[in-house]
Coordinates of C-alpha atoms in Angstrom, one line a residue:
M183 CA 105.1 129.7 98.5
A184 CA 102.7 127.9 100.7
L185 CA 99.7 129.1 98.6
A186 CA 101.3 127.8 95.4
L187 CA 102.0 124.4 97.1
Y188 CA 98.4 124.3 98.3
R189 CA 97.0 125.0 94.8
S190 CA 99.4 122.4 93.2
I191 CA 98.1 119.7 95.6
L192 CA 94.5 120.5 94.8
R193 CA 95.3 120.5 91.1
E194 CA 96.8 117.1 91.3
A195 CA 93.9 115.8 93.4
G196 CA 91.6 116.8 90.6
Y197 CA 93.3 114.3 88.2
L198 CA 92.5 111.3 90.4
P199 CA 90.2 108.7 88.9
H200 CA 87.1 108.9 91.1
P201 CA 85.2 111.9 92.6
Y202 CA 85.1 110.4 96.1
V203 CA 88.9 110.0 96.1
Q204 CA 89.3 113.5 94.8
L205 CA 87.1 114.9 97.6
F206 CA 89.0 112.9 100.2
V207 CA 92.4 114.2 99.2
K208 CA 91.1 117.8 98.9
G209 CA 89.4 117.7 102.3
R210 CA 92.4 116.2 104.0
T211 CA 94.7 118.9 102.3
K212 CA 92.4 121.8 103.4
D213 CA 92.3 120.5 107.0
Y214 CA 96.1 120.1 107.1
F215 CA 96.8 123.6 105.8
R216 CA 94.1 125.1 108.0
T217 CA 95.5 123.4 111.1
H218 CA 99.1 124.5 110.6
R219 CA 98.6 127.9 109.0
N220 CA 99.7 129.8 112.1
A221 CA 102.6 127.5 113.0
Q222 CA 105.7 129.2 114.3
D223 CA 108.0 126.9 112.3
P224 CA 106.1 126.1 109.0
S225 CA 109.1 124.6 107.3
K226 CA 108.5 121.0 108.5
Y227 CA 104.8 121.2 107.6
L228 CA 105.6 122.5 104.2
K229 CA 108.2 119.7 103.8
R230 CA 105.4 117.1 104.5
A231 CA 103.1 118.9 102.0
R232 CA 105.7 118.6 99.3
C233 CA 106.1 114.9 100.0
E234 CA 102.3 114.5 99.6
L235 CA 102.5 116.4 96.3
R236 CA 105.2 114.1 95.0
K237 CA 103.0 111.1 96.0
L238 CA 100.0 112.5 94.1
Q239 CA 102.2 113.1 91.0
R240 CA 103.4 109.5 91.2
I241 CA 99.8 108.3 91.5
N242 CA 98.7 110.3 88.4
A243 CA 101.7 108.9 86.6
G244 CA 100.4 105.4 87.1
A245 CA 102.3 104.1 90.2
Q246 CA 100.5 101.2 91.7
K247 CA 101.8 101.1 95.3
P248 CA 101.0 104.7 96.3
F249 CA 97.6 104.5 94.6
M250 CA 96.7 101.4 96.6
R251 CA 97.9 103.2 99.7
L252 CA 95.7 106.1 98.9
L253 CA 92.7 103.8 98.5
W254 CA 93.4 102.2 101.9
Y255 CA 93.4 105.7 103.5
A256 CA 90.2 106.8 101.6
F257 CA 88.2 103.7 102.4
G258 CA 89.2 103.3 106.0
R259 CA 91.7 100.4 105.8
T260 CA 94.3 102.4 107.7
G261 CA 94.8 105.8 109.3
A262 CA 92.3 107.9 111.3
F263 CA 89.3 106.9 109.2
R264 CA 89.9 103.2 110.2
R265 CA 89.8 104.1 113.8
E266 CA 86.5 106.0 113.3
L267 CA 85.0 103.0 111.6
I268 CA 86.0 100.7 114.5
K269 CA 84.6 103.0 117.3
P270 CA 80.9 101.9 116.8
H271 CA 81.9 98.3 117.6
F272 CA 83.4 99.1 121.0
A273 CA 81.6 98.4 124.2
E274 CA 81.5 102.2 124.9
S275 CA 79.2 102.7 122.0
Y276 CA 76.7 100.1 123.2
P277 CA 74.1 101.5 125.6
N278 CA 74.1 99.6 128.9
F279 CA 76.5 96.9 127.8
P280 CA 77.4 94.7 130.8
K281 CA 81.0 95.1 132.0
R282 CA 83.2 92.2 132.9
E283 CA 84.1 91.4 136.5
A284 CA 87.1 93.3 137.8
I285 CA 90.4 91.3 138.1
I286 CA 91.5 93.2 141.1
P287 CA 88.6 93.5 143.6
G288 CA 87.6 97.1 144.2
V289 CA 89.7 98.5 141.4
E290 CA 87.4 99.7 138.5
E291 CA 90.3 100.1 136.0
S292 CA 91.2 96.4 136.3
R293 CA 88.1 95.3 134.4
P294 CA 89.2 93.4 131.2
P295 CA 87.9 94.8 127.9
S296 CA 84.4 93.8 126.8
Y297 CA 83.7 92.3 123.4
P298 CA 80.3 93.1 121.9
P299 CA 78.9 90.7 119.3
T300 CA 80.2 92.7 116.3
L301 CA 83.7 93.3 117.7
L302 CA 83.9 89.6 118.7
A303 CA 83.0 88.6 115.2
L304 CA 85.7 90.9 113.7
V305 CA 88.4 89.7 116.0
T306 CA 87.6 86.0 115.5
S307 CA 87.4 86.1 111.7
A308 CA 90.4 85.9 109.5
I309 CA 88.6 87.8 106.8
S310 CA 88.4 91.0 108.7
K311 CA 92.0 91.1 109.9
T312 CA 95.4 91.9 108.4
T313 CA 96.7 88.5 109.6
D314 CA 95.6 84.9 109.0
K315 CA 95.8 84.0 112.7
Q316 CA 92.4 83.0 113.9
Y317 CA 91.1 82.9 117.5
S318 CA 88.0 81.3 119.0
A319 CA 85.6 83.2 121.2
E320 CA 87.0 81.5 124.3
E321 CA 90.6 82.4 123.3
V322 CA 89.6 86.0 122.9
L323 CA 88.0 86.2 126.4
N324 CA 91.0 84.3 127.9
P325 CA 94.1 85.1 125.9
R326 CA 96.7 82.4 125.2
K327 CA 99.4 84.4 126.8
L328 CA 97.9 83.9 130.2
P329 CA 99.9 81.2 132.0
E330 CA 98.2 78.2 133.6
R331 CA 98.7 79.6 137.1
A332 CA 96.5 82.6 136.2
D333 CA 93.7 80.2 137.2
P334 CA 93.9 80.1 141.1
T335 CA 92.5 76.6 141.1
S336 CA 95.3 75.2 138.9
E337 CA 98.1 72.9 140.1
E338 CA 100.8 75.5 139.2
A339 CA 99.1 78.2 141.3
R340 CA 99.0 75.8 144.2
L341 CA 102.7 74.9 143.9
I342 CA 104.3 78.2 142.8
G343 CA 101.8 80.7 144.0
P344 CA 99.0 82.8 142.5
F345 CA 99.7 84.8 139.3
S346 CA 100.0 88.6 139.7
L347 CA 96.6 90.2 139.1
R348 CA 98.2 93.3 137.7
R349 CA 100.1 91.3 135.1
K350 CA 96.8 89.5 134.2
K351 CA 95.1 92.8 133.7
N352 CA 97.9 94.1 131.5
I353 CA 97.9 90.9 129.4
H354 CA 94.1 91.4 128.7
R355 CA 94.7 95.0 127.8
R356 CA 97.6 94.4 125.5
F357 CA 95.8 91.6 123.7
F358 CA 92.8 93.8 123.1
V359 CA 94.9 96.6 121.7
E360 CA 96.9 94.2 119.5
Q361 CA 93.8 92.6 118.0
T362 CA 91.8 95.8 117.4
D363 CA 94.9 97.3 115.6
R364 CA 94.7 94.4 113.1
I365 CA 91.0 94.8 112.3
L366 CA 89.8 95.8 108.9
P367 CA 86.4 97.3 109.7
P368 CA 83.3 97.1 107.4
L369 CA 82.1 100.2 105.7
A370 CA 78.5 99.4 106.6
V371 CA 76.6 97.1 108.9
S372 CA 73.4 95.4 107.7
S373 CA 70.8 93.9 110.0
S374 CA 68.0 91.3 109.7
A375 CA 66.2 92.7 112.7
T376 CA 62.8 94.3 112.2
T377 CA 62.0 97.9 113.1
A378 CA 60.2 96.7 116.3
D379 CA 63.2 94.6 117.3
Q380 CA 65.7 97.5 116.9
T381 CA 63.7 99.6 119.5
K382 CA 64.3 97.0 122.2
P383 CA 66.8 98.0 124.8
D384 CA 68.8 94.8 124.6
I385 CA 69.4 95.0 120.9
F386 CA 71.9 97.5 119.4
I387 CA 72.9 97.7 115.7
P388 CA 76.1 99.7 115.3
S389 CA 76.2 102.2 112.5
T390 CA 79.1 103.7 110.7
G391 CA 77.0 106.5 109.2
L392 CA 77.8 105.3 105.6
E393 CA 74.9 102.9 105.2
R394 CA 72.7 105.5 103.4
W395 CA 75.5 106.1 100.8
N396 CA 75.8 102.4 100.0
P397 CA 79.6 102.5 99.4
M398 CA 79.9 98.8 98.6
E399 CA 77.6 99.2 95.6
M400 CA 79.8 102.0 94.3
L401 CA 83.0 99.8 94.7
E402 CA 81.4 96.9 93.0
T403 CA 80.4 99.2 90.1
L404 CA 84.0 100.4 89.8
A405 CA 85.4 96.9 90.0
S406 CA 83.0 95.4 87.5
P407 CA 83.6 95.4 83.7
N408 CA 81.6 98.2 82.1
P409 CA 78.6 96.5 80.5
M410 CA 77.7 99.5 78.4
Y411 CA 80.9 99.8 76.4
S412 CA 82.9 97.1 74.6
P413 CA 86.6 97.4 75.4
P414 CA 89.2 97.8 72.6
S415 CA 90.0 94.6 70.9
R416 CA 92.1 93.3 68.0
S417 CA 89.0 92.4 66.0
K418 CA 87.2 94.9 63.7
P419 CA 84.8 97.4 65.2
E420 CA 81.9 95.9 63.2
D421 CA 82.5 92.6 64.9
R422 CA 81.7 93.9 68.4
L423 CA 78.5 92.9 70.2
P424 CA 75.6 95.3 70.0
L425 CA 75.7 97.3 73.2
S426 CA 73.7 100.2 74.6
P427 CA 74.8 103.6 73.3
T428 CA 74.9 105.0 76.9
P429 CA 78.2 106.7 77.5
R430 CA 80.9 105.3 79.7
K431 CA 80.3 105.7 83.5
S432 CA 82.3 108.5 85.2
G433 CA 83.9 106.0 87.6
H434 CA 85.7 104.1 84.8
L435 CA 88.5 106.6 84.2
R436 CA 92.1 105.9 83.4
L437 CA 95.1 106.8 85.5
G438 CA 98.4 107.9 84.1
G439 CA 98.0 106.0 80.8
R440 CA 96.9 102.8 82.7
S441 CA 94.1 100.8 81.2
S442 CA 90.6 100.6 82.6
R443 CA 91.2 96.9 83.3
W444 CA 94.2 97.8 85.5
L445 CA 92.0 100.2 87.4
R446 CA 89.3 97.6 87.9
R447 CA 91.8 95.2 89.3
R448 CA 93.0 97.8 91.9
Y449 CA 89.4 98.2 93.1
R450 CA 89.0 94.4 93.3
E451 CA 92.1 94.3 95.4
L452 CA 90.5 96.9 97.7
L453 CA 87.3 94.8 97.9
A454 CA 89.4 92.0 99.3
S455 CA 90.2 94.1 102.4
I456 CA 86.6 95.2 103.1
P457 CA 84.4 92.7 104.9
T458 CA 80.7 92.8 105.2
M459 CA 78.9 92.3 108.5
K460 CA 75.3 91.3 109.1
V461 CA 73.8 91.5 112.6
R462 CA 70.7 89.4 113.4
T463 CA 68.8 88.6 116.5
A464 CA 69.0 85.2 118.2
D465 CA 65.4 84.6 117.5
G466 CA 65.8 85.2 113.7
P467 CA 64.6 83.0 110.9
Q468 CA 64.9 79.3 111.5
G469 CA 67.9 77.6 109.9
E470 CA 69.9 80.8 109.6
E471 CA 72.1 79.8 112.5
D472 CA 73.2 76.6 110.8
E473 CA 74.5 78.4 107.7
Q474 CA 78.3 78.1 107.3
P475 CA 79.3 79.4 103.9
T476 CA 82.8 78.3 102.8
E477 CA 85.2 81.1 102.2
K478 CA 88.7 81.4 100.6
I479 CA 91.1 83.3 102.8
K480 CA 93.8 85.0 100.7
G481 CA 97.2 84.4 102.3
K482 CA 100.6 85.4 101.2
K483 CA 101.5 82.1 99.6
S484 CA 98.5 79.9 99.5
M485 CA 94.7 79.9 99.6
R486 CA 92.9 78.1 102.4
N487 CA 89.3 77.1 102.7
R488 CA 87.6 78.1 105.9
S489 CA 84.0 78.4 107.0
I490 CA 82.5 81.5 108.4
Q491 CA 80.4 81.0 111.5
S492 CA 78.1 83.3 113.2
I493 CA 79.8 84.3 116.5
P494 CA 77.4 84.5 119.5
N495 CA 78.4 86.8 122.3
P496 CA 78.7 84.9 125.6
E497 CA 78.0 88.0 127.6
R498 CA 74.9 89.0 125.6
P499 CA 73.4 86.2 123.5
T500 CA 70.6 88.4 122.1
T501 CA 72.4 89.3 118.9
R502 CA 74.8 87.5 116.6
A503 CA 77.2 88.9 114.0
Q504 CA 78.5 87.3 110.8
V505 CA 81.5 88.4 108.7
A506 CA 81.8 87.5 105.0
W507 CA 83.5 88.7 101.8
S508 CA 82.2 92.0 100.5
S509 CA 81.7 90.9 96.9
D510 CA 82.2 88.1 94.5
L511 CA 84.6 90.3 92.6
V512 CA 87.3 89.9 95.2
L513 CA 90.6 89.4 93.3
S514 CA 91.6 85.8 93.7
P515 CA 94.2 83.9 91.8
D516 CA 92.0 80.8 91.8
K517 CA 88.9 82.3 90.3
P518 CA 89.5 85.6 88.5
G519 CA 86.5 87.6 87.5
P520 CA 85.6 88.6 83.9
L521 CA 88.0 91.2 82.6
R522 CA 86.3 92.1 79.3
S523 CA 83.3 91.2 77.1
M524 CA 83.9 88.8 74.2
T525 CA 83.4 90.0 70.7
A526 CA 80.9 88.6 68.2
R527 CA 83.8 87.0 66.2
E528 CA 85.1 85.2 69.3
L529 CA 81.7 83.9 70.2
Q530 CA 81.2 82.6 66.7
W531 CA 84.6 80.9 66.9
I532 CA 83.6 79.1 70.1
R533 CA 80.3 77.9 68.5
D534 CA 82.1 76.6 65.4
A535 CA 84.7 74.8 67.6
E536 CA 81.9 73.1 69.6
L537 CA 80.1 72.0 66.5
S538 CA 83.2 70.7 64.8
K539 CA 84.2 68.4 67.7
P540 CA 84.9 64.9 66.4
V541 CA 82.6 62.3 67.8
A542 CA 84.4 59.3 69.4
V543 CA 83.4 56.0 67.9
K544 CA 84.1 52.8 69.8
K545 CA 85.6 50.0 67.8
S546 CA 83.7 46.8 68.3
S547 CA 86.0 44.0 69.5
K548 CA 85.7 40.8 67.5

């Protein structure tokens, strides 16, 4: 029975619309069955496997919500893969990164968490988080939940007494865990530093290991309208624009009777949750520090304009990190991307309409 269930899951995974998603589901299924094959009570593990099979069947039938959930797992927006993508940005991954001063003197475990440049940029940007709440660098290093008397020189500390150092350490730790759990990590980190700069001991460029595969280019290709094939239209086939006879790309497959446009929109929604990060040295090109591109943050009810700023690290000002949208194809209600190519008849209709516009003539007043 377990073998039949295993084969059914692999068969359903083969119907998914992209080879990477297929390999992700198959690899996860093989690891799951290999881990629990010698379990004393396999009934609960088989129950979970049947649940995964039903989810895949719903996805292949065209269900949107489980398909987006699968994309989030496959591209590290949630789950164990997301935690693996965040690890390179932690201070433990940085060689010789300076530690902050211990809150309790003589207790090593009371040191507050350190924020390297890339992690600080991810925490302070609303693009790379699942919430719109935004913090400055000062508010990250000194959380808002700390009361005023946490400062021993404050008036409250003088009147009421000093704040508990153990509680102060716990507030720092909880804030760090809370913010890192909300981070949407980038799939790749680009750098403007030269090869000679990257060999310096005070410069470290975190790597996710996916840079050589260029996953963002693959997602942009899947989210873009296929330029090689004209989509079906109500007009006659001979009215279509002359396009290249190259066959349709393998990534543009349909899912459960859904159109290719529906599938492109799902990938565009996925791009909205994947930020890009660029790390540069403090002595980079002149004028680069002053760039503040305007971004649209997608909220639940409204769109707000915000500027993305390069976040310097107060503990190590050698490098800076910048967070931005991953692509211009991010699905936005204000500016939707092109969904299909226009036919020759539609283009001719637009030209005729522009030529036939009446010219306004002013009447001379006598």
